[in-house]
Coordinates of C-alpha atoms in Angstrom, one line a residue:
M226 CA 89.5 72.8 -9.7
P227 CA 93.2 72.1 -10.3
Y228 CA 95.1 74.0 -12.9
V229 CA 97.9 72.0 -14.2
N230 CA 100.6 73.3 -16.6
G231 CA 98.3 75.7 -18.3
N232 CA 95.4 73.2 -18.8
S233 CA 92.2 73.6 -16.8
M234 CA 90.8 70.2 -16.0
D235 CA 87.1 69.4 -15.8
M236 CA 85.9 68.2 -12.4
E237 CA 85.1 64.8 -13.8
H238 CA 88.8 64.4 -14.7
I239 CA 89.8 65.3 -11.2
S240 CA 87.4 63.3 -9.1
G241 CA 87.0 60.4 -11.5
W242 CA 83.1 60.5 -11.4
E243 CA 81.5 60.6 -14.8
S244 CA 78.5 58.8 -16.3
G245 CA 78.1 56.6 -13.2
M246 CA 81.8 55.6 -13.1
Q247 CA 83.1 54.6 -9.7
A248 CA 85.6 57.0 -8.3
F249 CA 89.2 55.8 -8.6
N250 CA 88.0 52.4 -9.7
M251 CA 91.4 51.2 -10.8
P252 CA 93.6 48.3 -9.8
G253 CA 95.9 49.0 -6.9
M254 CA 94.3 52.4 -6.1
A255 CA 93.9 53.1 -2.5
M256 CA 93.5 56.4 -0.6
T257 CA 94.0 55.1 2.9
P258 CA 97.1 55.2 5.1
G259 CA 99.4 52.2 4.7
L260 CA 98.5 51.6 1.1
G261 CA 100.4 53.2 -1.7
P262 CA 99.2 54.5 -5.1
P263 CA 98.9 52.2 -8.1
D264 CA 102.1 50.9 -9.5
F265 CA 102.2 52.8 -12.7
G266 CA 105.4 52.9 -14.7
P267 CA 106.8 55.6 -16.8
F268 CA 105.0 56.4 -20.0
D269 CA 106.3 54.2 -22.9
P270 CA 105.2 55.3 -26.4
A271 CA 106.2 51.9 -27.7
L272 CA 103.3 50.3 -26.0
Y273 CA 100.9 52.2 -28.3
Q274 CA 101.0 51.5 -32.0
E275 CA 98.2 53.7 -33.2
P276 CA 99.6 56.8 -35.0
M277 CA 98.4 60.2 -34.1
T278 CA 99.0 63.9 -34.7
F279 CA 99.6 66.4 -32.0
D280 CA 96.6 68.5 -33.0
D281 CA 94.3 65.5 -32.5
F282 CA 95.6 64.6 -29.1
E283 CA 94.1 66.2 -26.0
P284 CA 95.2 64.3 -22.9
V285 CA 92.9 66.1 -20.5
S286 CA 89.7 66.2 -22.6
A287 CA 89.1 62.5 -22.8
S288 CA 86.1 61.1 -21.0
T289 CA 85.9 57.5 -22.1
A290 CA 89.4 56.2 -22.0
T291 CA 90.6 53.7 -19.4
M292 CA 94.0 53.5 -17.9
E293 CA 95.8 50.3 -17.4
P294 CA 98.8 50.0 -15.0
I295 CA 102.2 49.5 -16.5
N296 CA 104.2 47.2 -14.4
N297 CA 107.8 48.4 -15.1
K298 CA 109.6 50.4 -12.4
L299 CA 111.6 53.5 -12.9
S300 CA 115.2 52.9 -13.2
G301 CA 117.6 54.5 -10.7
H302 CA 119.8 55.6 -13.5
I303 CA 119.7 59.1 -14.9
H304 CA 119.3 59.2 -18.7
R305 CA 120.6 62.3 -20.4
N306 CA 117.6 62.6 -22.7
S307 CA 115.2 62.9 -19.7
L308 CA 117.2 65.8 -18.3
D309 CA 116.2 68.1 -21.2
A310 CA 113.0 66.4 -22.3
S311 CA 110.3 68.8 -23.6
P312 CA 106.7 68.0 -22.8
R313 CA 106.1 67.1 -26.4
S314 CA 109.0 64.7 -26.5
L315 CA 107.6 62.9 -23.5
L316 CA 104.4 62.2 -25.3
G317 CA 105.6 60.2 -28.3
N318 CA 102.9 58.6 -30.5
S319 CA 100.0 58.2 -28.1
P320 CA 96.4 57.3 -29.0
T321 CA 93.7 59.9 -28.8
G322 CA 92.0 60.0 -25.4
L323 CA 94.7 58.2 -23.4
Y324 CA 95.1 59.2 -19.8
L325 CA 98.7 59.6 -18.9
P326 CA 99.8 57.2 -16.2
L327 CA 101.0 58.4 -12.8
D328 CA 104.7 58.3 -12.4
T329 CA 106.0 55.5 -10.1
T330 CA 107.6 58.2 -8.0
S331 CA 105.0 58.1 -5.3
G332 CA 107.0 57.7 -2.2
E333 CA 109.8 59.9 -3.5
P334 CA 110.1 62.5 -0.8
S335 CA 111.8 65.0 -3.0
L336 CA 109.7 67.4 -5.0
D337 CA 112.5 68.0 -7.5
N338 CA 113.2 64.3 -8.3
Q339 CA 109.8 63.5 -9.7
A340 CA 111.1 61.9 -12.9
A341 CA 108.7 62.9 -15.7
S342 CA 106.6 65.1 -13.5
N343 CA 106.9 68.5 -12.0
A344 CA 105.6 69.9 -8.7
Q345 CA 104.0 73.4 -8.4
I346 CA 102.6 75.0 -5.3
V347 CA 98.9 75.4 -4.9
G348 CA 98.1 79.1 -4.3
M349 CA 96.0 80.4 -1.6
S350 CA 93.4 82.1 -3.8
G351 CA 93.5 79.8 -6.9
E352 CA 90.9 77.4 -8.3
V353 CA 91.7 74.8 -5.6
D354 CA 91.2 76.0 -2.0
P355 CA 94.1 74.7 0.2
Y356 CA 91.7 74.5 3.1
L357 CA 89.5 72.2 1.0
L358 CA 92.5 70.1 0.2
S359 CA 93.1 69.8 4.0
R360 CA 90.0 67.8 4.2
Y361 CA 91.1 65.2 1.7
R362 CA 92.4 61.8 2.7
Y363 CA 96.1 61.2 2.0
D364 CA 98.1 58.0 1.8
Q365 CA 101.3 57.1 3.6
Y366 CA 103.2 59.4 1.1
N367 CA 101.1 62.4 2.0
E368 CA 99.6 62.2 -1.5
A369 CA 96.1 62.0 -2.9
A370 CA 96.3 60.6 -6.4
F371 CA 94.0 61.6 -9.3
Q372 CA 94.2 60.9 -13.0
S373 CA 97.5 62.2 -14.2
I374 CA 98.2 64.3 -11.1
R375 CA 99.0 63.9 -7.5
M376 CA 98.4 66.3 -4.6
R377 CA 101.2 66.3 -2.1
K378 CA 100.4 67.6 1.4
M379 CA 103.3 69.3 3.1
N380 CA 101.9 70.4 6.5
E381 CA 98.9 71.0 8.7
A382 CA 97.3 74.3 9.0
S383 CA 97.7 75.7 12.6
V384 CA 96.2 78.9 13.9
A385 CA 98.2 78.6 17.1
G386 CA 101.4 77.9 15.2
G387 CA 100.8 80.5 12.6
T388 CA 101.2 78.1 9.7
V389 CA 99.0 77.9 6.6
P390 CA 98.4 74.8 4.6
A391 CA 100.9 74.0 1.8
F392 CA 100.1 71.6 -1.1
F393 CA 101.9 70.8 -4.3
A394 CA 100.3 69.6 -7.5
I395 CA 102.5 67.0 -9.1
A396 CA 101.6 66.7 -12.7
H397 CA 103.0 64.7 -15.6
N398 CA 105.1 66.9 -17.8
A399 CA 103.4 65.7 -21.0
L400 CA 100.2 67.5 -19.9
A401 CA 102.0 70.7 -21.0
F402 CA 102.7 69.4 -24.5
K403 CA 100.5 72.0 -26.2
A404 CA 101.8 74.9 -24.2
Q405 CA 103.4 77.6 -26.3
P406 CA 106.0 78.6 -27.1
V407 CA 107.6 75.2 -27.5
E408 CA 110.9 73.9 -28.8
K409 CA 111.4 70.8 -30.9
T410 CA 113.3 67.9 -29.3
E411 CA 115.8 68.1 -32.1
A412 CA 116.8 71.6 -31.1
L413 CA 117.3 70.5 -27.5
D414 CA 119.6 67.7 -28.6
K415 CA 121.4 70.2 -30.8
Y416 CA 122.1 72.5 -27.8
R417 CA 123.5 69.5 -25.8
Q418 CA 125.7 68.5 -28.7
E419 CA 127.0 72.0 -29.0
V420 CA 127.9 72.2 -25.3
E421 CA 129.7 68.8 -25.5
E422 CA 131.6 69.8 -28.6
M423 CA 132.8 73.0 -26.9
V424 CA 133.6 71.4 -23.6
S425 CA 134.9 67.9 -23.1
D426 CA 133.9 65.9 -20.0
D427 CA 137.3 66.2 -18.5
V428 CA 137.4 70.0 -19.0
G429 CA 133.8 70.2 -17.9
K430 CA 134.6 68.5 -14.5
R431 CA 137.4 71.0 -14.0
L432 CA 135.1 73.9 -14.8
I433 CA 132.5 72.6 -12.4
R434 CA 135.2 72.4 -9.7
L435 CA 136.2 76.0 -10.4
F436 CA 132.6 77.1 -10.1
Y437 CA 132.3 75.5 -6.7
K438 CA 135.5 77.1 -5.5
Y439 CA 135.2 80.6 -6.9
V440 CA 131.5 81.3 -7.5
Q441 CA 129.5 79.0 -5.1
P442 CA 130.8 80.6 -1.9
Y443 CA 129.3 83.9 -2.9
F444 CA 126.3 82.7 -4.9
P445 CA 125.5 79.3 -3.5
V446 CA 122.7 78.2 -5.9
L447 CA 124.0 74.7 -6.6
T448 CA 124.1 71.5 -4.5
R449 CA 126.2 68.3 -4.5
E450 CA 123.8 66.5 -2.3
G451 CA 120.9 64.4 -3.5
R452 CA 120.8 61.5 -5.8
Y453 CA 123.3 62.4 -8.6
V454 CA 126.1 60.6 -10.2
R455 CA 129.5 61.9 -9.0
D456 CA 133.1 61.2 -9.6
A457 CA 135.6 60.2 -6.9
D458 CA 136.0 63.8 -5.8
G459 CA 132.3 64.4 -5.4
I460 CA 131.9 66.3 -8.6
R461 CA 128.7 65.6 -10.5
E462 CA 129.3 64.0 -13.9
P463 CA 128.5 66.6 -16.7
R464 CA 126.3 64.0 -18.4
T465 CA 123.9 64.0 -15.4
V466 CA 123.4 67.8 -15.4
S467 CA 120.7 69.5 -17.5
T468 CA 122.0 71.3 -20.6
C469 CA 120.8 74.7 -19.5
I470 CA 122.4 74.7 -16.0
L471 CA 125.6 73.0 -17.3
A472 CA 126.1 75.7 -19.9
A473 CA 125.6 78.4 -17.3
I474 CA 128.0 76.8 -14.9
Y475 CA 130.7 76.6 -17.6
G476 CA 130.1 80.2 -18.6
H477 CA 130.6 81.5 -15.0
A478 CA 133.7 79.2 -14.5
L479 CA 135.6 80.3 -17.6
P480 CA 137.2 83.4 -16.1
F481 CA 138.9 81.2 -13.4
C482 CA 140.6 78.8 -15.8
A483 CA 144.0 80.3 -14.8
W484 CA 143.5 78.9 -11.3
D485 CA 143.2 75.3 -12.5
E486 CA 146.4 73.3 -12.3
K487 CA 145.8 71.6 -15.7
L488 CA 144.0 74.2 -17.7
C489 CA 146.5 76.9 -16.8
V490 CA 149.3 75.1 -18.7
E491 CA 147.5 73.3 -21.4
V492 CA 147.1 74.9 -24.9
Y493 CA 143.5 75.3 -24.2
T494 CA 141.3 77.7 -26.2
P495 CA 138.3 78.3 -24.0
P496 CA 134.8 78.3 -25.5
S497 CA 132.8 81.4 -26.0
A498 CA 131.1 82.5 -22.8
D499 CA 128.5 84.3 -25.0
A500 CA 127.7 81.0 -26.8
L501 CA 127.4 79.1 -23.6
F502 CA 125.1 81.6 -22.0
R503 CA 123.0 81.7 -25.2
I504 CA 122.6 77.9 -25.0
A505 CA 121.7 78.2 -21.4
W506 CA 118.9 80.6 -22.1
L507 CA 117.5 78.7 -25.1
A508 CA 117.7 75.3 -23.5
C509 CA 115.8 76.4 -20.3
Q510 CA 112.9 78.1 -22.1
P511 CA 111.0 74.9 -23.1
M512 CA 111.4 73.7 -19.4
M513 CA 109.6 76.8 -18.1
H514 CA 106.3 75.0 -18.8
T515 CA 107.3 72.3 -16.4
P516 CA 109.7 74.1 -14.1
S517 CA 112.3 72.6 -11.7
L518 CA 115.0 73.9 -9.5
A519 CA 117.5 73.5 -12.4
V520 CA 115.5 76.1 -14.5
L521 CA 115.6 78.6 -11.6
Q522 CA 119.3 78.0 -11.1
T523 CA 119.9 78.7 -14.7
I524 CA 117.9 81.9 -14.8
L525 CA 119.6 83.2 -11.7
L526 CA 123.0 82.5 -13.1
L527 CA 122.0 84.3 -16.3
V528 CA 120.9 87.3 -14.3
Q529 CA 124.1 87.1 -12.4
R530 CA 126.2 87.2 -15.6
R531 CA 128.6 90.1 -15.9
P532 CA 127.5 92.7 -18.5
T533 CA 128.4 91.9 -22.1
N534 CA 129.1 95.6 -23.0
K535 CA 131.3 97.2 -20.3
H536 CA 130.4 100.7 -21.6
V537 CA 126.6 100.4 -21.6
S538 CA 124.0 99.9 -18.9
D539 CA 122.1 96.7 -18.6
T540 CA 119.1 96.5 -21.0
P541 CA 115.6 95.9 -19.7
F542 CA 116.1 92.3 -20.8
K543 CA 117.9 91.6 -17.5
W544 CA 114.9 93.0 -15.6
V545 CA 112.7 90.7 -17.7
M546 CA 114.8 87.7 -16.8
M547 CA 114.5 88.6 -13.2
T548 CA 110.7 88.7 -13.6
V549 CA 111.0 85.1 -15.0
A550 CA 113.1 84.0 -12.1
V551 CA 110.7 85.4 -9.5
S552 CA 107.7 83.8 -11.3
I553 CA 109.4 80.4 -11.4
A554 CA 110.4 80.7 -7.7
Q555 CA 106.8 81.4 -6.8
A556 CA 105.6 78.5 -8.9
L557 CA 108.0 76.2 -7.1
G558 CA 106.8 77.5 -3.8
L559 CA 110.2 78.9 -2.8
N560 CA 108.5 81.9 -1.1
R561 CA 107.2 79.4 1.5
D562 CA 109.5 78.3 4.3
P563 CA 110.3 74.6 3.9
T564 CA 112.0 74.0 7.2
D565 CA 109.3 71.7 8.6
W566 CA 108.2 70.1 5.3
P567 CA 108.7 66.4 4.8
L568 CA 111.5 66.8 2.3
P569 CA 115.1 65.5 2.1
S570 CA 117.5 67.7 4.1
W571 CA 119.5 68.6 1.0
E572 CA 116.4 69.9 -0.8
I573 CA 115.4 72.0 2.2
K574 CA 118.8 73.6 2.2
V575 CA 118.9 74.3 -1.5
R576 CA 115.3 75.6 -1.6
K577 CA 116.2 78.1 1.1
R578 CA 119.4 79.2 -0.6
L579 CA 117.6 79.6 -4.0
A580 CA 114.8 81.5 -2.4
W581 CA 117.3 84.0 -0.9
A582 CA 119.3 84.1 -4.1
T583 CA 116.1 85.2 -5.9
F584 CA 115.3 87.7 -3.2
V585 CA 118.8 89.2 -3.2
Q586 CA 119.0 89.5 -7.0
D587 CA 115.5 91.0 -7.2
K588 CA 116.2 93.7 -4.5
W589 CA 119.6 94.8 -5.9
L590 CA 118.4 94.9 -9.5
A591 CA 115.4 97.0 -8.3
L592 CA 117.8 99.4 -6.7
N593 CA 120.1 99.4 -9.7
F594 CA 117.2 100.0 -12.2
G595 CA 115.3 102.3 -9.8
R596 CA 112.2 100.2 -10.2
A597 CA 109.7 98.5 -7.9
S598 CA 110.7 95.1 -6.7
H599 CA 108.9 92.0 -8.0
I600 CA 108.8 90.4 -4.5
Q601 CA 106.4 91.6 -2.0
T602 CA 107.3 91.0 1.7
D603 CA 103.7 90.1 2.5
D604 CA 104.1 87.0 0.4
W605 CA 107.6 86.2 1.6
D606 CA 107.9 83.7 4.4
I607 CA 111.5 82.3 4.5
E608 CA 113.5 82.0 7.7
P609 CA 117.0 83.7 7.7
L610 CA 119.9 81.5 6.5
T611 CA 122.0 79.8 9.1
E612 CA 125.1 77.6 9.1
A613 CA 122.8 74.5 8.8
D614 CA 121.7 75.7 5.4
F615 CA 125.2 75.3 3.9
A616 CA 126.4 71.7 3.6
D617 CA 130.1 71.1 3.5
A618 CA 129.6 69.0 0.4
D619 CA 128.4 72.1 -1.5
R620 CA 131.7 74.0 -1.3
D621 CA 135.2 73.6 -2.5
G622 CA 138.5 75.2 -1.7
P623 CA 139.9 76.3 1.7
D624 CA 137.8 76.8 4.8
A625 CA 136.3 80.2 5.5
P626 CA 138.6 82.5 7.6
A627 CA 136.0 82.6 10.3
G628 CA 132.5 81.1 10.7
F629 CA 131.0 78.9 8.0
W630 CA 131.6 79.0 4.2
G631 CA 128.2 80.5 3.4
Q632 CA 128.4 83.4 5.7
H633 CA 129.1 85.9 2.9
F634 CA 125.8 85.0 1.3
A635 CA 123.9 84.8 4.6
K636 CA 125.1 88.4 5.5
L637 CA 124.2 89.6 2.0
A638 CA 120.7 88.2 2.5
E639 CA 120.4 90.1 5.8
L640 CA 121.6 93.3 4.1
S641 CA 119.2 92.8 1.2
V642 CA 116.3 92.9 3.7
I643 CA 117.5 96.3 4.9
V644 CA 117.8 97.4 1.3
D645 CA 114.3 96.3 0.6
D646 CA 113.0 98.5 3.5
V647 CA 115.2 101.4 2.3
M648 CA 113.7 101.2 -1.2
H649 CA 110.1 100.9 0.1
S650 CA 110.3 103.6 2.8
L651 CA 112.4 106.2 1.0
F652 CA 112.4 105.5 -2.8
S653 CA 108.9 104.2 -3.7
L654 CA 106.8 106.8 -5.6
R655 CA 104.5 107.4 -2.7
A656 CA 107.4 107.7 -0.2
T657 CA 109.3 110.1 -2.5
K658 CA 106.2 112.3 -3.0
A659 CA 105.6 112.4 0.8
L660 CA 109.1 113.0 1.9
Q661 CA 110.9 115.1 -0.8
G662 CA 109.7 118.4 0.7
S663 CA 110.4 117.6 4.4
L664 CA 113.8 117.0 5.9
E665 CA 112.3 116.3 9.3
A666 CA 110.0 113.6 8.0
T667 CA 112.8 112.1 5.9
L668 CA 115.2 111.9 8.9
E669 CA 112.5 110.3 11.0
V670 CA 112.0 107.5 8.4
A671 CA 115.7 107.1 7.8
K672 CA 116.8 106.9 11.4
P673 CA 115.7 103.3 12.2
L674 CA 117.1 102.2 8.8
R675 CA 120.5 103.8 9.6
L676 CA 120.5 102.1 13.0
R677 CA 119.8 98.7 11.5
L678 CA 122.5 99.2 8.9
T679 CA 125.0 100.2 11.6
E680 CA 124.1 97.1 13.6
W681 CA 124.5 94.9 10.6
H682 CA 128.0 96.2 10.0
S683 CA 129.0 95.9 13.6
K684 CA 128.2 92.2 13.4
L685 CA 130.1 91.6 10.2
P686 CA 132.9 89.0 10.8
N687 CA 136.4 90.2 10.2
G688 CA 136.8 87.4 7.6
L689 CA 134.2 89.1 5.4
L690 CA 136.0 92.4 5.2
P691 CA 137.6 92.8 1.7
Q692 CA 141.1 92.2 3.0
T693 CA 142.5 90.1 5.9
G694 CA 145.9 89.9 7.5
T695 CA 148.2 92.5 9.2
L696 CA 147.0 96.1 9.8
S697 CA 148.2 98.7 7.3
P698 CA 149.5 101.9 8.9
G699 CA 147.0 104.7 9.1
T700 CA 144.0 102.5 8.2
T701 CA 141.5 100.2 9.9
R702 CA 141.4 97.9 6.9
R703 CA 143.6 94.9 6.7
K704 CA 146.3 93.9 4.3
S705 CA 146.8 90.3 3.4
M706 CA 149.7 88.1 2.6
S707 CA 147.4 85.6 1.0
H708 CA 147.2 85.3 -2.7
D709 CA 143.9 83.3 -2.8
L710 CA 141.0 85.1 -4.6
D711 CA 138.8 87.0 -2.2
G712 CA 135.2 87.8 -3.4
N713 CA 134.1 89.6 -0.3
G714 CA 134.6 93.0 -1.9
S715 CA 131.2 92.8 -3.5
L716 CA 129.5 92.5 -0.1
Y717 CA 131.3 95.5 1.3
L718 CA 130.6 97.6 -1.7
A719 CA 126.9 96.7 -1.3
Y720 CA 127.1 98.0 2.3
I721 CA 128.6 101.3 1.2
T722 CA 126.0 101.6 -1.6
T723 CA 123.2 101.2 1.0
K724 CA 124.7 104.1 3.0
I725 CA 124.9 106.2 -0.2
E726 CA 121.2 105.5 -0.9
L727 CA 120.3 106.6 2.6
F728 CA 122.2 109.9 2.2
R729 CA 120.7 110.5 -1.3
A730 CA 117.2 110.3 0.2
M731 CA 118.1 112.6 3.2
L732 CA 119.7 115.2 0.9
R733 CA 116.6 115.4 -1.4
P734 CA 114.6 118.0 0.7
P735 CA 115.6 121.6 -0.2
A736 CA 117.8 123.4 2.4
N737 CA 116.4 126.5 4.1
D738 CA 117.1 128.7 7.1
T739 CA 115.4 126.3 9.5
N740 CA 117.2 123.2 8.5
A741 CA 120.6 124.6 7.6
A742 CA 122.4 123.1 10.5
A743 CA 121.0 119.6 9.8
V744 CA 121.9 119.9 6.1
T745 CA 125.4 120.8 7.0
A746 CA 125.7 117.8 9.3
L747 CA 124.2 115.5 6.6
R748 CA 126.7 116.8 4.0
T749 CA 129.6 116.1 6.3
G750 CA 128.4 112.5 6.8
A751 CA 127.7 112.2 3.0
L752 CA 131.2 113.3 2.2
T753 CA 132.6 110.8 4.7
V754 CA 130.8 108.0 2.9
A755 CA 132.1 109.3 -0.5
R756 CA 135.6 109.1 0.9
E757 CA 134.9 105.7 2.2
V758 CA 134.0 104.3 -1.2
H759 CA 137.1 106.0 -2.8
D760 CA 139.4 104.5 -0.2
F761 CA 137.6 101.1 -0.6
L762 CA 138.4 101.1 -4.3
E763 CA 141.9 102.4 -3.8
D764 CA 142.7 99.5 -1.4
L765 CA 141.3 96.8 -3.6
N766 CA 144.1 94.6 -4.9
A767 CA 144.4 92.1 -7.8
R768 CA 143.2 89.1 -5.7
E769 CA 140.0 90.9 -5.0
L770 CA 139.5 92.5 -8.4
E771 CA 140.0 89.1 -10.1
A772 CA 137.5 87.4 -7.8
F773 CA 133.8 86.9 -8.2
W774 CA 131.7 90.1 -8.2
A775 CA 127.9 90.2 -8.2
S776 CA 126.6 91.6 -11.5
Y777 CA 125.0 94.5 -9.8
A778 CA 128.4 95.7 -8.4
R779 CA 129.1 97.6 -11.7
T780 CA 126.0 99.8 -11.1
N781 CA 127.0 100.2 -7.5
F782 CA 130.3 101.7 -8.5
T783 CA 128.4 103.9 -11.0
I784 CA 126.0 105.0 -8.2
A785 CA 129.1 106.2 -6.3
S786 CA 130.2 108.4 -9.2
S787 CA 126.7 109.9 -9.4
F788 CA 126.7 110.5 -5.7
M789 CA 130.0 112.4 -5.7
L790 CA 128.9 114.5 -8.6
L791 CA 125.7 115.4 -6.7
L792 CA 127.6 116.5 -3.7
F793 CA 129.7 118.8 -5.8
V794 CA 127.0 120.5 -7.8
T795 CA 124.9 121.2 -4.7
S796 CA 127.7 122.5 -2.5
P797 CA 126.4 125.4 -0.3
T798 CA 129.9 126.9 0.3
V799 CA 133.0 127.4 -1.8
V800 CA 135.1 125.4 0.8
D801 CA 132.6 122.6 0.6
A802 CA 132.6 122.7 -3.2
K803 CA 136.4 122.6 -3.5
E804 CA 136.5 119.6 -1.1
C805 CA 133.9 117.8 -3.1
L806 CA 135.5 118.6 -6.5
S807 CA 138.9 117.4 -5.2
L808 CA 137.4 114.1 -4.2
L809 CA 135.4 113.8 -7.4
T810 CA 138.6 114.4 -9.5
A811 CA 140.6 111.9 -7.4
W812 CA 137.8 109.4 -7.9
R813 CA 137.8 109.9 -11.6
S814 CA 141.5 109.4 -11.8
L815 CA 141.3 106.3 -9.6
L816 CA 138.6 104.8 -11.9
R817 CA 140.8 105.4 -14.9
I818 CA 143.7 103.5 -13.3
K819 CA 141.7 100.6 -11.8
S820 CA 139.4 100.1 -14.8
R821 CA 142.4 99.0 -16.9
S822 CA 142.3 95.7 -15.0
C823 CA 138.6 95.6 -13.9
D824 CA 135.9 96.1 -16.4
L825 CA 133.3 96.6 -13.7
L826 CA 134.6 100.2 -13.4
N827 CA 134.2 101.2 -17.0
L828 CA 130.7 102.4 -16.7
A829 CA 131.4 104.5 -13.6
L830 CA 134.3 106.1 -15.4
L831 CA 132.3 106.7 -18.6
R832 CA 129.5 108.5 -16.8
L833 CA 132.0 111.0 -15.4
D834 CA 134.0 111.3 -18.6
G835 CA 130.8 112.1 -20.5
V836 CA 130.0 115.0 -18.1
W837 CA 133.6 116.3 -18.4
V838 CA 133.7 116.1 -22.2
A839 CA 130.3 117.9 -22.5
G840 CA 131.4 120.5 -20.0
V841 CA 130.3 120.4 -16.4
E842 CA 129.3 124.1 -16.3
K843 CA 127.4 123.7 -19.6
L844 CA 125.6 120.5 -18.8
I845 CA 124.6 121.0 -15.1
N846 CA 123.1 123.9 -13.2
L847 CA 125.8 124.3 -10.6
S848 CA 125.2 126.0 -7.3
P849 CA 127.0 129.4 -7.0
S850 CA 129.7 127.9 -4.8
A851 CA 130.2 125.0 -7.1
A852 CA 130.4 127.3 -10.1
I853 CA 133.2 129.3 -8.4
A854 CA 135.1 126.2 -7.4
W855 CA 134.8 124.8 -11.0
A856 CA 136.0 128.0 -12.6
E857 CA 139.0 128.3 -10.2
S858 CA 139.9 124.7 -10.9
G859 CA 140.9 125.6 -14.4
Q860 CA 138.8 122.7 -15.9
A861 CA 136.1 124.9 -17.4
K862 CA 136.0 124.9 -21.2

């Protein structure tokens, strides 16, 4: 039987049969094509005068109440209070035993514009069998209406076409009013007031514009399409945006105030990013009981936030937030491909982008933390991103150098699929156990992954390389005369990090007489990759360092430090050891210089400084060749 917002409903409340009562015997109710559902209006507490307490009210336990249609239509206007309404605030003073009316949003094709209701996917193994739902009769809106919920049919099951049935349960948000934890309406209003006091509407519009110009091209989780109030430039009015997502947008846009033609010259004291992100987190928590795309957008932006302490690794709380993001994405059915669903085109686009944003963040955080991913590929059925998934309205700023504006993110999603396979095949506990003692077996597993990564890089458009313009002497990288911010460095660093992870796995098995030649070849390749990341950082200029970087980029730089240290301490020959130490020392010096203007590098530098201060020879068991090279370098304490 349906499970709605944490409340299990008795079959009598789903089917409508009880004590001889006729099924769906309500005015205007029809379940045949061509006839819509009853014309119920939004719930209006003023219609009910009888006082009540929350402890006494149980909307899904009543068995004798009747429901009368309310004949007022939903307004097309967006009221701010409804954006952040908690389930409890939607209830008001309602008499005991009242069935909540259905929203008058039947016929609304969007799953995310359901007014006072929320839509959650019906799982394959849950209390309602999708194959049973396939046998129900649906109206012209592909809906079967019950008391307080509607079932929305999205497709037909097809053995030949390889599709499985997809259904959404659309339930009134007030059904979750007893869900815990809960936030009082007064607190939600207070969060909104704090945001509005920190950021005026005029400044807010400019910050939203900055977000779309400097963040959205690299992390396209927002959309300007759909039915929202916008200004003359197509920017959504801040008053029409939920508090949680608005605060997160402002927080991410603040670093780019210097690139706004008004904010750069005004005596403007920016609000605290910490305060904005705190409000974003607190304001979205009550909405997790009745999730929407805005809640997921908020959580993903919170996960994407740059570290608050540049000298300390991320705490497990970021991993917890990622768990929340994946859970909400699954509840919203984002792990299912929506391409052929009867949804507005804008919603299909943003659902696909949000799905891949969740996937990308999950896979890279799993790599950074060295933990198992939350998303299992067996339950992931999303088509790759294409140009059609990136609407022109959803970007700002100049055109992409080549291709479409979302190609950075589309290529990152492709790379993340490879990363997922690398982590599963080479770094899962079972894979590590099986492969750590055999170089031959490791190389066999790694070979197809290396080929896929090479192919990915070969198809990378020139416009996505960190720098564009005229060739610099002695290098294949390009220098640019442009002074626009370029956020593609994060993508290229991710590519190099993937290569580092492959070499880390291949260098795990112990060297012996039978594999000495292979190990030597591997170390040569590994040292080449180490030089590549050194040169990559050395060539980064201010317009790239000041641009948007994914939050996991900081750990990726730190992984490079660890990789170079590993190469040095395991050097099999003195010549190899001296070469590795020279590169490691140069990398440390480069980090010290670049970190002065880029806090993403502080942790990578701190990890090496800690080893140097403690004494490399005292802290680490060096190979004989590494010990000789270290002693001859004059750095031993």
